[in-house]
């Protein structure tokens, strides 16, 4: 009962006993995977799993890099195409152990029934966005979350590091970004609620970032950073008012929703963010860098003589083109440095930069348009994958926001949009990504509740074949939940929140499907014409 479901999984005669006599031998190219597996199994084996006669072996074979074959009999053999495949084979082996093996003080011996697994992922981008800007998550929480992504064979952590309500990454050249931008006076409770009167903040030092990136890399997770611009930048403007369009100072934003304060389009501002990017590129080896581009209100550019002058100089007719011009500048900057810009689907408006990858979030229209124009896309459809949306129709759901997105809805998601099926442009879909926005998620406990078990369903949609088998998934999940429990994940129960998981008094913003659909149609009507 492996989650996500392997391509092929059969039982075989015999069994394997994992105890203190087990030994682990690995191909030198797989030494890091072996070190990780030793660490995970140490409580079970009662100490270091030393090399020896090799009751467990990790070897390389002629397979794709993420593929593996796992055989369990008197011995355990993982044959993989590369380190990632070996890592996934080892993860599968762990899931063959009883749930108690996921405890940090597990005591073996454990018996594993004879098994043969052949496995490889369907998509290469199996991502999860974590918004650490709206509510800061401690470094410890992020590391724990990376372990949970890796357990589900996801391989991208998109860290949303900056927004109106907080700037979370130390930039040495501009210390005020975190001195000022990482803290806010108070926060809005829920979506429409009163202010809580309590300061909130936090940020990662560059050393913390290096640690997060390295920890993730050991688990075959690429950390993809997001520096959101030109909208969602009020925290940066609060720290450096010259980045904004107003002469007056602003504070780090304390309320939610799409704000009016956006960057100006001066050369000095572009240079400022290029300098920020220099430090970001140094810290994140990811080939992909997200520069947002979403929800940029144009009110201030319309009212700003400087922005209007810029548009006239460039011969641009609409503010959307000004945003597109700005994104092109950053696309060039990243391309010259060997990286690729990823932006939300709003970057399609006003003309797409040549190398850009589109993260399609307002439904799937942006994914279809971008793929047809020859751009790589990541399907992040909000109506299927936004795990900050409510999990049930009941009013006890903490905190009701967005359209209802049940476990079953997530499991039914298919990464290739319907309109692209059978079209060669479907090859442009790199994969999919679920999103956890944290306006309403102010702790790791609440994050657990929103992410699990829906994240397990998502993992099946990006790892396994397009066919769905809900009954089979339910059975696998029944075997999987005790693992999450052993790890200490406070997931949502099928029948709703436990008493302490409710959030009475924290207002949500209940929306039904029809209202969301109407909103989506209005938001994306311009994408239809692309
Ligand atoms: C839309 S997804 C946003 C986020 C919010 C989220 C809430 C995207 C590019 N923008 O800023 O946090 O909705 O679900």
Short mmCIF file of C-alpha atoms and ligand atoms in Angstrom, two decimals:
data_model
loop_
_atom_site.label_atom_id
_atom_site.label_comp_id
_atom_site.label_asym_id
_atom_site.label_seq_id
_atom_site.Cartn_x
_atom_site.Cartn_y
_atom_site.Cartn_z
CA UNK A 1 0.00 0.00 0.00
CA UNK A 2 2.41 2.60 -1.31
CA UNK A 3 1.52 6.31 -1.77
CA UNK A 4 1.87 7.50 -4.48
CA UNK A 5 0.86 4.26 -6.16
CA UNK A 6 3.78 2.63 -7.99
CA UNK A 7 3.52 1.74 -11.65
CA UNK A 8 3.84 -1.97 -10.83
CA UNK A 9 3.67 -3.60 -7.40
CA UNK A 10 3.57 -7.36 -6.85
CA UNK A 11 4.08 -9.65 -3.93
CA UNK A 12 6.84 -12.23 -4.04
CA UNK A 13 7.64 -15.25 -1.90
CA UNK A 14 9.78 -14.84 1.18
CA UNK A 15 10.36 -11.88 3.46
CA UNK A 16 13.05 -9.63 4.82
CA UNK A 17 13.80 -8.95 8.45
CA UNK A 18 15.12 -5.53 9.33
CA UNK A 19 17.06 -5.57 12.57
CA UNK A 20 20.45 -4.58 13.96
CA UNK A 21 22.21 -7.18 11.80
CA UNK A 22 21.15 -5.49 8.55
CA UNK A 23 23.92 -4.03 6.41
CA UNK A 24 23.75 -1.50 3.61
CA UNK A 25 25.99 -1.44 0.55
CA UNK A 26 25.67 1.25 -2.10
CA UNK A 27 27.27 2.19 -5.38
CA UNK A 28 29.63 5.15 -4.65
CA UNK A 29 27.41 7.38 -6.83
CA UNK A 30 24.56 6.63 -4.42
CA UNK A 31 26.49 7.38 -1.22
CA UNK A 32 24.27 10.33 -0.33
CA UNK A 33 21.09 8.30 -0.66
CA UNK A 34 22.68 5.60 1.48
CA UNK A 35 23.62 8.17 4.14
CA UNK A 36 20.04 9.45 4.20
CA UNK A 37 18.60 5.92 4.42
CA UNK A 38 21.00 5.03 7.25
CA UNK A 39 19.73 8.08 9.14
CA UNK A 40 16.07 7.16 8.59
CA UNK A 41 16.54 3.52 9.58
CA UNK A 42 18.90 4.13 12.52
CA UNK A 43 16.17 4.01 15.16
CA UNK A 44 14.89 0.71 13.69
CA UNK A 45 18.23 -0.94 13.30
CA UNK A 46 19.44 0.32 16.66
CA UNK A 47 22.44 2.15 15.31
CA UNK A 48 24.47 2.66 12.23
CA UNK A 49 23.57 0.48 9.27
CA UNK A 50 27.10 -0.39 8.22
CA UNK A 51 28.32 -1.67 4.91
CA UNK A 52 28.95 -5.40 5.08
CA UNK A 53 27.58 -8.42 3.35
CA UNK A 54 24.94 -6.09 1.87
CA UNK A 55 21.57 -7.31 3.04
CA UNK A 56 20.34 -4.04 1.53
CA UNK A 57 21.95 -2.87 -1.73
CA UNK A 58 21.56 0.26 -3.79
CA UNK A 59 22.95 -0.03 -7.32
CA UNK A 60 22.75 1.76 -10.63
CA UNK A 61 21.11 0.21 -13.65
CA UNK A 62 20.10 1.16 -17.14
CA UNK A 63 16.94 3.10 -16.30
CA UNK A 64 15.77 6.73 -16.50
CA UNK A 65 17.23 8.87 -13.66
CA UNK A 66 14.08 8.89 -11.53
CA UNK A 67 13.13 5.24 -12.14
CA UNK A 68 13.84 2.30 -9.84
CA UNK A 69 13.16 -1.37 -9.30
CA UNK A 70 12.85 -2.68 -5.76
CA UNK A 71 13.03 -6.35 -4.87
CA UNK A 72 12.40 -7.56 -1.34
CA UNK A 73 13.14 -11.15 -0.47
CA UNK A 74 15.83 -12.50 1.82
CA UNK A 75 17.67 -9.36 0.68
CA UNK A 76 16.56 -5.89 -0.37
CA UNK A 77 17.77 -4.66 -3.75
CA UNK A 78 17.17 -1.23 -5.20
CA UNK A 79 18.33 -0.77 -8.79
CA UNK A 80 17.95 2.79 -10.03
CA UNK A 81 18.72 4.97 -13.02
CA UNK A 82 20.31 7.61 -10.81
CA UNK A 83 20.39 8.99 -7.27
CA UNK A 84 16.80 10.31 -7.48
CA UNK A 85 15.51 6.87 -8.51
CA UNK A 86 17.48 5.21 -5.69
CA UNK A 87 16.02 7.72 -3.26
CA UNK A 88 12.47 6.91 -4.41
CA UNK A 89 13.21 3.20 -4.18
CA UNK A 90 14.39 3.71 -0.61
CA UNK A 91 11.25 5.76 0.18
CA UNK A 92 9.12 2.92 -1.14
CA UNK A 93 11.05 0.45 1.01
CA UNK A 94 10.32 2.57 4.10
CA UNK A 95 6.61 2.43 3.28
CA UNK A 96 6.76 -1.37 3.21
CA UNK A 97 7.77 -1.28 6.87
CA UNK A 98 5.00 -0.98 9.47
CA UNK A 99 3.93 2.58 10.38
CA UNK A 100 5.80 2.30 13.69
CA UNK A 101 9.04 2.43 11.69
CA UNK A 102 8.26 6.11 11.02
CA UNK A 103 8.68 6.91 14.70
CA UNK A 104 11.98 8.45 15.76
CA UNK A 105 12.32 5.87 18.50
CA UNK A 106 11.07 2.89 16.57
CA UNK A 107 12.19 -0.48 17.81
CA UNK A 108 12.54 -3.31 15.35
CA UNK A 109 12.88 -5.96 14.26
CA UNK A 110 10.41 -5.41 11.42
CA UNK A 111 9.43 -7.99 8.84
CA UNK A 112 8.81 -6.91 5.27
CA UNK A 113 6.90 -9.29 3.02
CA UNK A 114 8.47 -10.28 -0.30
CA UNK A 115 7.73 -7.60 -2.90
CA UNK A 116 8.66 -6.45 -6.39
CA UNK A 117 8.11 -2.82 -7.44
CA UNK A 118 8.82 -1.17 -10.78
CA UNK A 119 8.30 2.53 -10.73
CA UNK A 120 8.93 5.91 -12.30
CA UNK A 121 7.12 9.25 -12.34
CA UNK A 122 4.88 10.49 -15.12
CA UNK A 123 5.81 14.19 -14.69
CA UNK A 124 9.11 15.82 -13.91
CA UNK A 125 7.67 18.85 -12.06
CA UNK A 126 5.88 17.56 -8.97
CA UNK A 127 5.65 20.67 -6.91
CA UNK A 128 4.20 22.32 -3.88
CA UNK A 129 4.15 26.04 -3.19
CA UNK A 130 4.56 27.14 0.39
CA UNK A 131 3.77 30.78 1.15
CA UNK A 132 6.10 31.81 3.96
CA UNK A 133 5.45 35.52 3.31
CA UNK A 134 1.91 35.86 4.67
CA UNK A 135 2.77 33.79 7.73
CA UNK A 136 6.36 32.98 8.48
CA UNK A 137 7.18 29.30 8.97
CA UNK A 138 10.26 28.56 11.05
CA UNK A 139 13.28 26.94 9.43
CA UNK A 140 12.51 23.83 11.43
CA UNK A 141 8.95 23.72 10.02
CA UNK A 142 10.24 24.13 6.48
CA UNK A 143 12.74 21.26 6.90
CA UNK A 144 10.01 19.03 8.31
CA UNK A 145 7.77 19.97 5.40
CA UNK A 146 10.53 19.04 2.93
CA UNK A 147 10.70 15.58 4.51
CA UNK A 148 6.96 15.25 4.01
CA UNK A 149 7.17 16.31 0.35
CA UNK A 150 9.95 13.79 -0.23
CA UNK A 151 7.92 11.04 1.46
CA UNK A 152 5.30 11.65 -1.25
CA UNK A 153 7.96 11.72 -4.00
CA UNK A 154 7.37 15.39 -4.79
CA UNK A 155 10.47 17.12 -6.09
CA UNK A 156 9.87 20.89 -6.15
CA UNK A 157 9.34 23.21 -3.20
CA UNK A 158 8.31 26.60 -4.54
CA UNK A 159 9.05 29.00 -1.69
CA UNK A 160 6.98 32.17 -1.93
CA UNK A 161 9.47 34.38 -0.08
CA UNK A 162 8.19 37.91 -0.56
CA UNK A 163 4.83 39.63 -0.59
CA UNK A 164 3.01 42.73 0.64
CA UNK A 165 2.87 41.33 4.18
CA UNK A 166 6.50 40.30 4.59
CA UNK A 167 9.97 39.90 3.05
CA UNK A 168 11.53 36.68 4.30
CA UNK A 169 15.02 36.39 2.83
CA UNK A 170 18.13 38.23 3.97
CA UNK A 171 19.67 40.34 1.19
CA UNK A 172 23.07 41.62 2.33
CA UNK A 173 23.10 44.63 0.02
CA UNK A 174 19.71 45.85 1.23
CA UNK A 175 19.45 45.07 4.96
CA UNK A 176 16.26 47.06 5.44
CA UNK A 177 14.37 44.46 3.39
CA UNK A 178 14.42 42.25 6.47
CA UNK A 179 15.05 44.86 9.20
CA UNK A 180 11.83 46.61 8.18
CA UNK A 181 10.18 44.34 5.62
CA UNK A 182 10.16 41.11 7.68
CA UNK A 183 7.88 42.49 10.39
CA UNK A 184 4.37 43.79 10.50
CA UNK A 185 2.55 45.56 13.26
CA UNK A 186 -0.43 43.25 13.33
CA UNK A 187 -2.46 40.96 11.09
CA UNK A 188 -5.99 40.74 9.89
CA UNK A 189 -7.72 37.77 11.50
CA UNK A 190 -9.22 35.67 8.75
CA UNK A 191 -10.38 37.25 5.52
CA UNK A 192 -12.72 39.95 6.71
CA UNK A 193 -11.91 40.09 10.38
CA UNK A 194 -10.64 42.54 12.91
CA UNK A 195 -6.96 43.17 13.51
CA UNK A 196 -5.21 40.98 16.07
CA UNK A 197 -3.02 43.74 17.52
CA UNK A 198 -0.04 41.39 17.62
CA UNK A 199 3.27 41.84 15.73
CA UNK A 200 4.25 39.07 13.34
CA UNK A 201 7.38 38.34 11.38
CA UNK A 202 10.56 36.41 10.77
CA UNK A 203 13.04 35.74 8.00
CA UNK A 204 15.68 33.30 6.85
CA UNK A 205 19.31 34.35 6.96
CA UNK A 206 21.42 33.40 3.98
CA UNK A 207 22.89 30.60 6.11
CA UNK A 208 19.37 29.32 6.81
CA UNK A 209 18.60 29.39 3.10
CA UNK A 210 21.76 27.44 2.29
CA UNK A 211 20.77 24.87 4.88
CA UNK A 212 17.21 24.56 3.52
CA UNK A 213 18.48 24.21 -0.07
CA UNK A 214 21.08 21.57 0.88
CA UNK A 215 18.63 19.62 3.05
CA UNK A 216 16.12 19.61 0.21
CA UNK A 217 18.76 18.58 -2.34
CA UNK A 218 19.66 15.53 -0.23
CA UNK A 219 16.00 14.58 -0.55
CA UNK A 220 15.86 15.30 -4.30
CA UNK A 221 13.72 18.37 -3.82
CA UNK A 222 14.66 21.52 -5.74
CA UNK A 223 13.85 24.70 -3.88
CA UNK A 224 12.53 27.22 -6.39
CA UNK A 225 12.49 30.73 -4.91
CA UNK A 226 9.87 33.34 -5.70
CA UNK A 227 10.57 37.06 -5.51
CA UNK A 228 7.18 38.47 -6.44
CA UNK A 229 7.10 41.65 -8.57
CA UNK A 230 5.94 44.22 -9.64
CA UNK A 231 2.80 43.70 -7.49
CA UNK A 232 2.83 42.07 -4.05
CA UNK A 233 5.80 44.27 -3.11
CA UNK A 234 4.54 46.49 -0.31
CA UNK A 235 6.97 45.04 2.26
CA UNK A 236 9.91 45.98 -0.01
CA UNK A 237 8.44 49.44 -0.60
CA UNK A 238 7.99 49.90 3.16
CA UNK A 239 11.72 49.21 3.54
CA UNK A 240 12.82 51.32 0.55
CA UNK A 241 10.10 53.88 -0.31
CA UNK A 242 11.96 54.93 -3.47
CA UNK A 243 10.80 51.64 -5.05
CA UNK A 244 7.16 52.75 -4.95
CA UNK A 245 5.03 55.25 -6.82
CA UNK A 246 4.09 57.47 -3.90
CA UNK A 247 6.19 60.04 -2.14
CA UNK A 248 4.73 59.02 1.20
CA UNK A 249 6.01 56.17 3.40
CA UNK A 250 4.09 52.91 3.65
CA UNK A 251 4.07 50.22 6.30
CA UNK A 252 4.34 46.48 5.76
CA UNK A 253 0.81 45.51 4.85
CA UNK A 254 -1.37 44.14 7.65
CA UNK A 255 -4.45 43.11 5.64
CA UNK A 256 -5.05 40.49 2.91
CA UNK A 257 -6.22 40.75 -0.68
CA UNK A 258 -4.77 42.39 -3.78
CA UNK A 259 -3.17 45.72 -2.85
CA UNK A 260 -2.69 48.87 -4.92
CA UNK A 261 0.93 49.51 -3.95
CA UNK A 262 3.25 48.23 -6.66
CA UNK A 263 6.80 48.95 -7.84
CA UNK A 264 7.56 51.92 -10.03
CA UNK A 265 9.26 51.26 -13.38
CA UNK A 266 12.36 53.42 -12.95
CA UNK A 267 15.77 52.09 -14.02
CA UNK A 268 16.93 52.34 -10.39
CA UNK A 269 14.14 49.99 -9.29
CA UNK A 270 14.96 47.45 -11.98
CA UNK A 271 18.60 47.63 -10.93
CA UNK A 272 17.64 47.18 -7.28
CA UNK A 273 15.83 43.94 -8.06
CA UNK A 274 18.61 42.76 -10.34
CA UNK A 275 20.97 43.22 -7.39
CA UNK A 276 18.54 41.27 -5.21
CA UNK A 277 18.49 38.54 -7.85
CA UNK A 278 22.29 38.36 -7.89
CA UNK A 279 22.18 37.23 -4.25
CA UNK A 280 19.18 34.96 -4.86
CA UNK A 281 20.93 33.19 -7.76
CA UNK A 282 23.97 32.67 -5.58
CA UNK A 283 21.85 30.91 -2.94
CA UNK A 284 19.51 28.86 -5.13
CA UNK A 285 21.02 26.58 -7.80
CA UNK A 286 17.51 25.99 -9.20
CA UNK A 287 17.36 26.40 -13.00
CA UNK A 288 13.97 28.08 -12.45
CA UNK A 289 13.39 31.38 -10.64
CA UNK A 290 9.85 32.65 -10.06
CA UNK A 291 9.31 36.40 -10.40
CA UNK A 292 5.57 36.39 -9.77
CA UNK A 293 3.99 38.90 -12.09
CA UNK A 294 0.55 38.14 -10.63
CA UNK A 295 -2.23 40.43 -9.52
CA UNK A 296 -0.45 43.68 -10.30
CA UNK A 297 -3.00 46.46 -10.06
CA UNK A 298 -2.28 49.23 -12.51
CA UNK A 299 -3.96 52.12 -10.63
CA UNK A 300 -0.70 53.74 -9.52
CA UNK A 301 0.93 53.48 -12.96
CA UNK A 302 -2.13 55.12 -14.48
CA UNK A 303 -1.87 57.99 -12.02
CA UNK A 304 1.91 58.32 -12.09
CA UNK A 305 3.41 60.89 -14.48
CA UNK A 306 6.73 58.98 -14.40
CA UNK A 307 5.09 55.68 -15.42
CA UNK A 308 3.11 57.44 -18.15
CA UNK A 309 6.32 59.07 -19.40
CA UNK A 310 7.98 55.68 -19.50
CA UNK A 311 5.11 54.25 -21.51
CA UNK A 312 5.31 57.14 -23.99
CA UNK A 313 9.10 56.71 -24.36
CA UNK A 314 8.63 53.02 -25.05
CA UNK A 315 5.67 53.59 -27.32
CA UNK A 316 3.38 51.42 -25.19
CA UNK A 317 -0.36 51.82 -25.36
CA UNK A 318 -1.51 50.03 -22.21
CA UNK A 319 -0.31 49.44 -18.66
CA UNK A 320 -0.39 45.67 -19.31
CA UNK A 321 2.33 46.24 -21.90
CA UNK A 322 4.37 48.12 -19.33
CA UNK A 323 4.19 45.12 -17.01
CA UNK A 324 5.14 42.86 -19.92
CA UNK A 325 8.10 45.15 -20.77
CA UNK A 326 9.29 44.92 -17.16
CA UNK A 327 9.02 41.12 -17.08
CA UNK A 328 10.93 40.94 -20.40
CA UNK A 329 13.79 42.87 -18.77
CA UNK A 330 13.99 40.32 -15.99
CA UNK A 331 13.58 37.42 -18.39
CA UNK A 332 16.66 38.69 -20.26
CA UNK A 333 18.53 39.14 -17.00
CA UNK A 334 17.86 35.57 -15.88
CA UNK A 335 18.44 34.08 -19.34
CA UNK A 336 21.87 35.74 -19.56
CA UNK A 337 22.69 34.01 -16.28
CA UNK A 338 21.55 30.60 -17.45
CA UNK A 339 18.27 30.54 -15.55
CA UNK A 340 14.64 30.53 -16.61
CA UNK A 341 11.96 32.88 -15.45
CA UNK A 342 8.72 31.40 -14.17
CA UNK A 343 5.74 33.72 -13.83
CA UNK A 344 2.05 33.37 -12.96
CA UNK A 345 -0.32 33.38 -15.92
CA UNK A 346 -0.79 37.16 -15.77
CA UNK A 347 2.58 37.38 -17.55
CA UNK A 348 0.72 36.27 -20.69
CA UNK A 349 -1.08 39.62 -20.73
CA UNK A 350 0.69 42.19 -22.86
CA UNK A 351 3.05 39.67 -24.47
CA UNK A 352 5.03 36.76 -23.04
CA UNK A 353 8.79 36.98 -22.57
CA UNK A 354 10.59 34.47 -24.84
CA UNK A 355 12.10 32.06 -22.30
CA UNK A 356 9.38 32.30 -19.68
CA UNK A 357 7.65 29.32 -18.10
CA UNK A 358 4.02 29.92 -17.14
CA UNK A 359 2.61 28.82 -13.80
CA UNK A 360 -1.07 28.67 -14.68
CA UNK A 361 -3.21 29.32 -11.61
CA UNK A 362 -6.48 30.92 -12.70
CA UNK A 363 -8.00 27.68 -13.88
CA UNK A 364 -6.23 26.11 -16.86
CA UNK A 365 -6.71 28.64 -19.62
CA UNK A 366 -3.26 30.12 -19.17
CA UNK A 367 -1.70 26.66 -19.42
CA UNK A 368 -3.47 25.99 -22.71
CA UNK A 369 -2.55 29.39 -24.22
CA UNK A 370 1.08 29.22 -23.12
CA UNK A 371 1.62 25.62 -24.27
CA UNK A 372 0.13 26.43 -27.68
CA UNK A 373 2.59 29.32 -27.97
CA UNK A 374 5.44 26.90 -27.31
CA UNK A 375 6.07 27.76 -23.66
CA UNK A 376 6.61 25.28 -20.89
CA UNK A 377 3.84 25.33 -18.32
CA UNK A 378 3.17 24.17 -14.81
CA UNK A 379 -0.44 23.42 -14.03
CA UNK A 380 -1.30 25.09 -10.68
CA UNK A 381 -5.04 25.37 -11.24
CA UNK A 382 -6.54 27.03 -8.18
CA UNK A 383 -9.87 25.21 -8.46
CA UNK A 384 -8.11 21.84 -8.19
CA UNK A 385 -4.88 22.47 -6.32
CA UNK A 386 -5.12 25.40 -3.90
CA UNK A 387 -4.87 23.66 -0.59
CA UNK A 388 -5.71 26.85 1.29
CA UNK A 389 -9.26 26.39 -0.04
CA UNK A 390 -11.82 24.81 2.27
CA UNK A 391 -11.97 21.02 2.45
CA UNK A 392 -15.67 20.62 3.03
CA UNK A 393 -18.92 22.50 2.82
CA UNK A 394 -19.51 22.64 6.57
CA UNK A 395 -19.28 25.89 8.48
CA UNK A 396 -17.06 24.22 11.10
CA UNK A 397 -14.29 24.05 8.48
CA UNK A 398 -11.36 26.21 9.61
CA UNK A 399 -11.30 28.73 7.98
CA UNK A 400 -13.79 28.55 5.11
CA UNK A 401 -12.19 30.22 2.13
CA UNK A 402 -12.34 29.58 -1.61
CA UNK A 403 -14.36 26.97 -3.37
CA UNK A 404 -14.83 23.58 -1.70
CA UNK A 405 -11.87 21.41 -2.65
CA UNK A 406 -12.27 17.96 -1.19
CA UNK A 407 -9.74 15.14 -1.10
CA UNK A 408 -11.70 13.52 -3.93
CA UNK A 409 -11.59 16.72 -6.02
CA UNK A 410 -7.79 16.81 -5.73
CA UNK A 411 -7.50 13.11 -6.56
CA UNK A 412 -9.62 13.67 -9.71
CA UNK A 413 -7.20 16.34 -11.00
CA UNK A 414 -5.37 15.59 -14.27
CA UNK A 415 -2.21 17.65 -14.96
CA UNK A 416 -2.75 17.85 -18.74
CA UNK A 417 -5.66 20.26 -19.34
CA UNK A 418 -8.55 18.73 -21.23
CA UNK A 419 -8.15 21.11 -24.17
CA UNK A 420 -4.57 19.93 -24.71
CA UNK A 421 -5.20 16.19 -24.64
CA UNK A 422 -4.14 14.65 -27.92
CA UNK A 423 -2.39 17.89 -28.91
CA UNK A 424 1.44 17.80 -29.30
CA UNK A 425 1.51 20.97 -27.16
CA UNK A 426 0.63 18.71 -24.19
CA UNK A 427 4.35 17.86 -24.07
CA UNK A 428 4.85 21.44 -22.79
CA UNK A 429 3.20 20.54 -19.49
CA UNK A 430 6.18 20.00 -17.19
CA UNK A 431 3.89 18.86 -14.43
CA UNK A 432 1.74 20.35 -11.73
CA UNK A 433 1.97 22.06 -8.42
CA UNK A 434 -0.32 22.42 -5.45
CA UNK A 435 -0.33 25.67 -3.53
CA UNK A 436 -0.53 26.48 0.14
CA UNK A 437 -1.15 30.18 0.60
CA UNK A 438 -1.04 31.19 4.21
CA UNK A 439 -3.20 34.24 4.80
CA UNK A 440 -5.30 31.98 7.04
CA UNK A 441 -2.63 29.46 8.02
CA UNK A 442 -0.64 30.84 10.91
CA UNK A 443 1.01 27.71 12.28
CA UNK A 444 2.61 24.47 11.25
CA UNK A 445 -0.31 22.66 12.90
CA UNK A 446 -2.84 24.39 10.71
CA UNK A 447 -0.56 23.78 7.71
CA UNK A 448 -0.73 20.04 8.49
CA UNK A 449 -4.51 20.23 8.58
CA UNK A 450 -4.77 21.97 5.21
CA UNK A 451 -2.05 19.98 3.42
CA UNK A 452 -2.88 16.45 4.54
CA UNK A 453 -4.19 14.18 3.30
CA UNK A 454 -4.91 16.24 0.14
CA UNK A 455 -1.19 16.41 -0.66
CA UNK A 456 -1.12 12.59 -0.82
CA UNK A 457 -3.91 12.71 -3.42
CA UNK A 458 -2.00 15.35 -5.37
CA UNK A 459 1.15 13.19 -5.32
CA UNK A 460 -0.77 10.37 -7.03
CA UNK A 461 -1.92 12.72 -9.80
CA UNK A 462 1.62 13.81 -10.74
CA UNK A 463 3.42 10.53 -10.13
CA UNK A 464 1.06 7.92 -11.52
CA UNK A 465 -0.85 7.29 -14.72
CA UNK A 466 -3.83 9.35 -15.88
CA UNK A 467 -6.33 6.65 -14.85
CA UNK A 468 -7.97 7.21 -11.49
CA UNK A 469 -9.11 4.55 -9.04
CA UNK A 470 -10.73 6.26 -6.10
CA UNK A 471 -11.53 3.06 -4.20
CA UNK A 472 -7.91 1.91 -4.54
CA UNK A 473 -6.68 5.31 -3.40
CA UNK A 474 -8.90 5.18 -0.34
CA UNK A 475 -7.37 1.79 0.57
CA UNK A 476 -3.84 3.11 0.11
CA UNK A 477 -4.69 6.16 2.17
CA UNK A 478 -6.01 4.01 4.99
CA UNK A 479 -2.56 2.41 5.12
CA UNK A 480 -0.83 5.77 4.74
CA UNK A 481 -2.57 7.79 7.46
CA UNK A 482 -0.99 5.75 10.30
CA UNK A 483 2.42 6.67 8.81
CA UNK A 484 1.50 10.35 8.95
CA UNK A 485 0.27 9.83 12.50
CA UNK A 486 3.55 8.16 13.49
CA UNK A 487 5.43 11.16 12.06
CA UNK A 488 3.14 13.49 14.02
CA UNK A 489 1.21 15.08 11.16
CA UNK A 490 -2.10 16.57 12.32
CA UNK A 491 -4.01 15.80 9.15
CA UNK A 492 -7.70 16.45 8.55
CA UNK A 493 -9.98 13.54 9.41
CA UNK A 494 -12.48 12.48 6.74
CA UNK A 495 -15.36 13.76 8.86
CA UNK A 496 -13.91 17.18 9.50
CA UNK A 497 -11.91 19.01 12.14
CA UNK A 498 -11.24 17.68 15.61
CA UNK A 499 -12.35 20.13 18.31
CA UNK A 500 -8.95 21.80 18.59
CA UNK A 501 -8.67 22.11 14.83
CA UNK A 502 -11.68 24.43 14.63
CA UNK A 503 -11.09 28.17 14.50
CA UNK A 504 -14.24 29.80 15.81
CA UNK A 505 -14.11 33.55 15.52
CA UNK A 506 -11.66 33.56 12.61
CA UNK A 507 -13.78 34.64 9.68
CA UNK A 508 -13.39 33.00 6.30
CA UNK A 509 -14.90 34.04 3.01
CA UNK A 510 -17.22 31.29 1.92
CA UNK A 511 -17.60 31.13 -1.83
CA UNK A 512 -19.51 28.60 -3.84
CA UNK A 513 -18.33 27.05 -7.07
CA UNK A 514 -20.56 29.22 -9.25
CA UNK A 515 -19.24 32.44 -7.78
CA UNK A 516 -15.67 31.25 -8.21
CA UNK A 517 -16.33 30.22 -11.75
CA UNK A 518 -17.81 33.64 -12.54
CA UNK A 519 -14.80 35.30 -10.98
CA UNK A 520 -12.40 33.08 -12.93
CA UNK A 521 -14.19 33.76 -16.20
CA UNK A 522 -13.96 37.50 -15.62
CA UNK A 523 -10.30 37.32 -14.62
CA UNK A 524 -9.23 35.24 -17.55
CA UNK A 525 -11.50 36.40 -20.38
CA UNK A 526 -8.51 38.12 -22.02
CA UNK A 527 -6.56 34.83 -22.06
CA UNK A 528 -9.15 33.33 -24.40
CA UNK A 529 -8.10 35.65 -27.19
CA UNK A 530 -4.41 34.73 -27.00
C1 LIG B 1 -4.11 34.26 -5.32
S1 LIG B 1 -2.00 32.48 -6.82
C2 LIG B 1 -2.79 34.68 -5.19
C3 LIG B 1 -2.18 34.71 -3.84
C4 LIG B 1 -3.19 34.43 -2.75
C5 LIG B 1 -4.07 33.27 -3.16
C6 LIG B 1 -5.06 32.86 -2.11
C7 LIG B 1 -1.49 33.89 -7.02
C8 LIG B 1 -0.53 34.01 -8.07
N1 LIG B 1 -1.97 34.91 -6.26
O1 LIG B 1 -1.54 35.94 -3.64
O2 LIG B 1 -2.51 34.15 -1.59
O3 LIG B 1 -4.78 33.62 -4.34
O4 LIG B 1 -5.65 31.63 -2.44
#
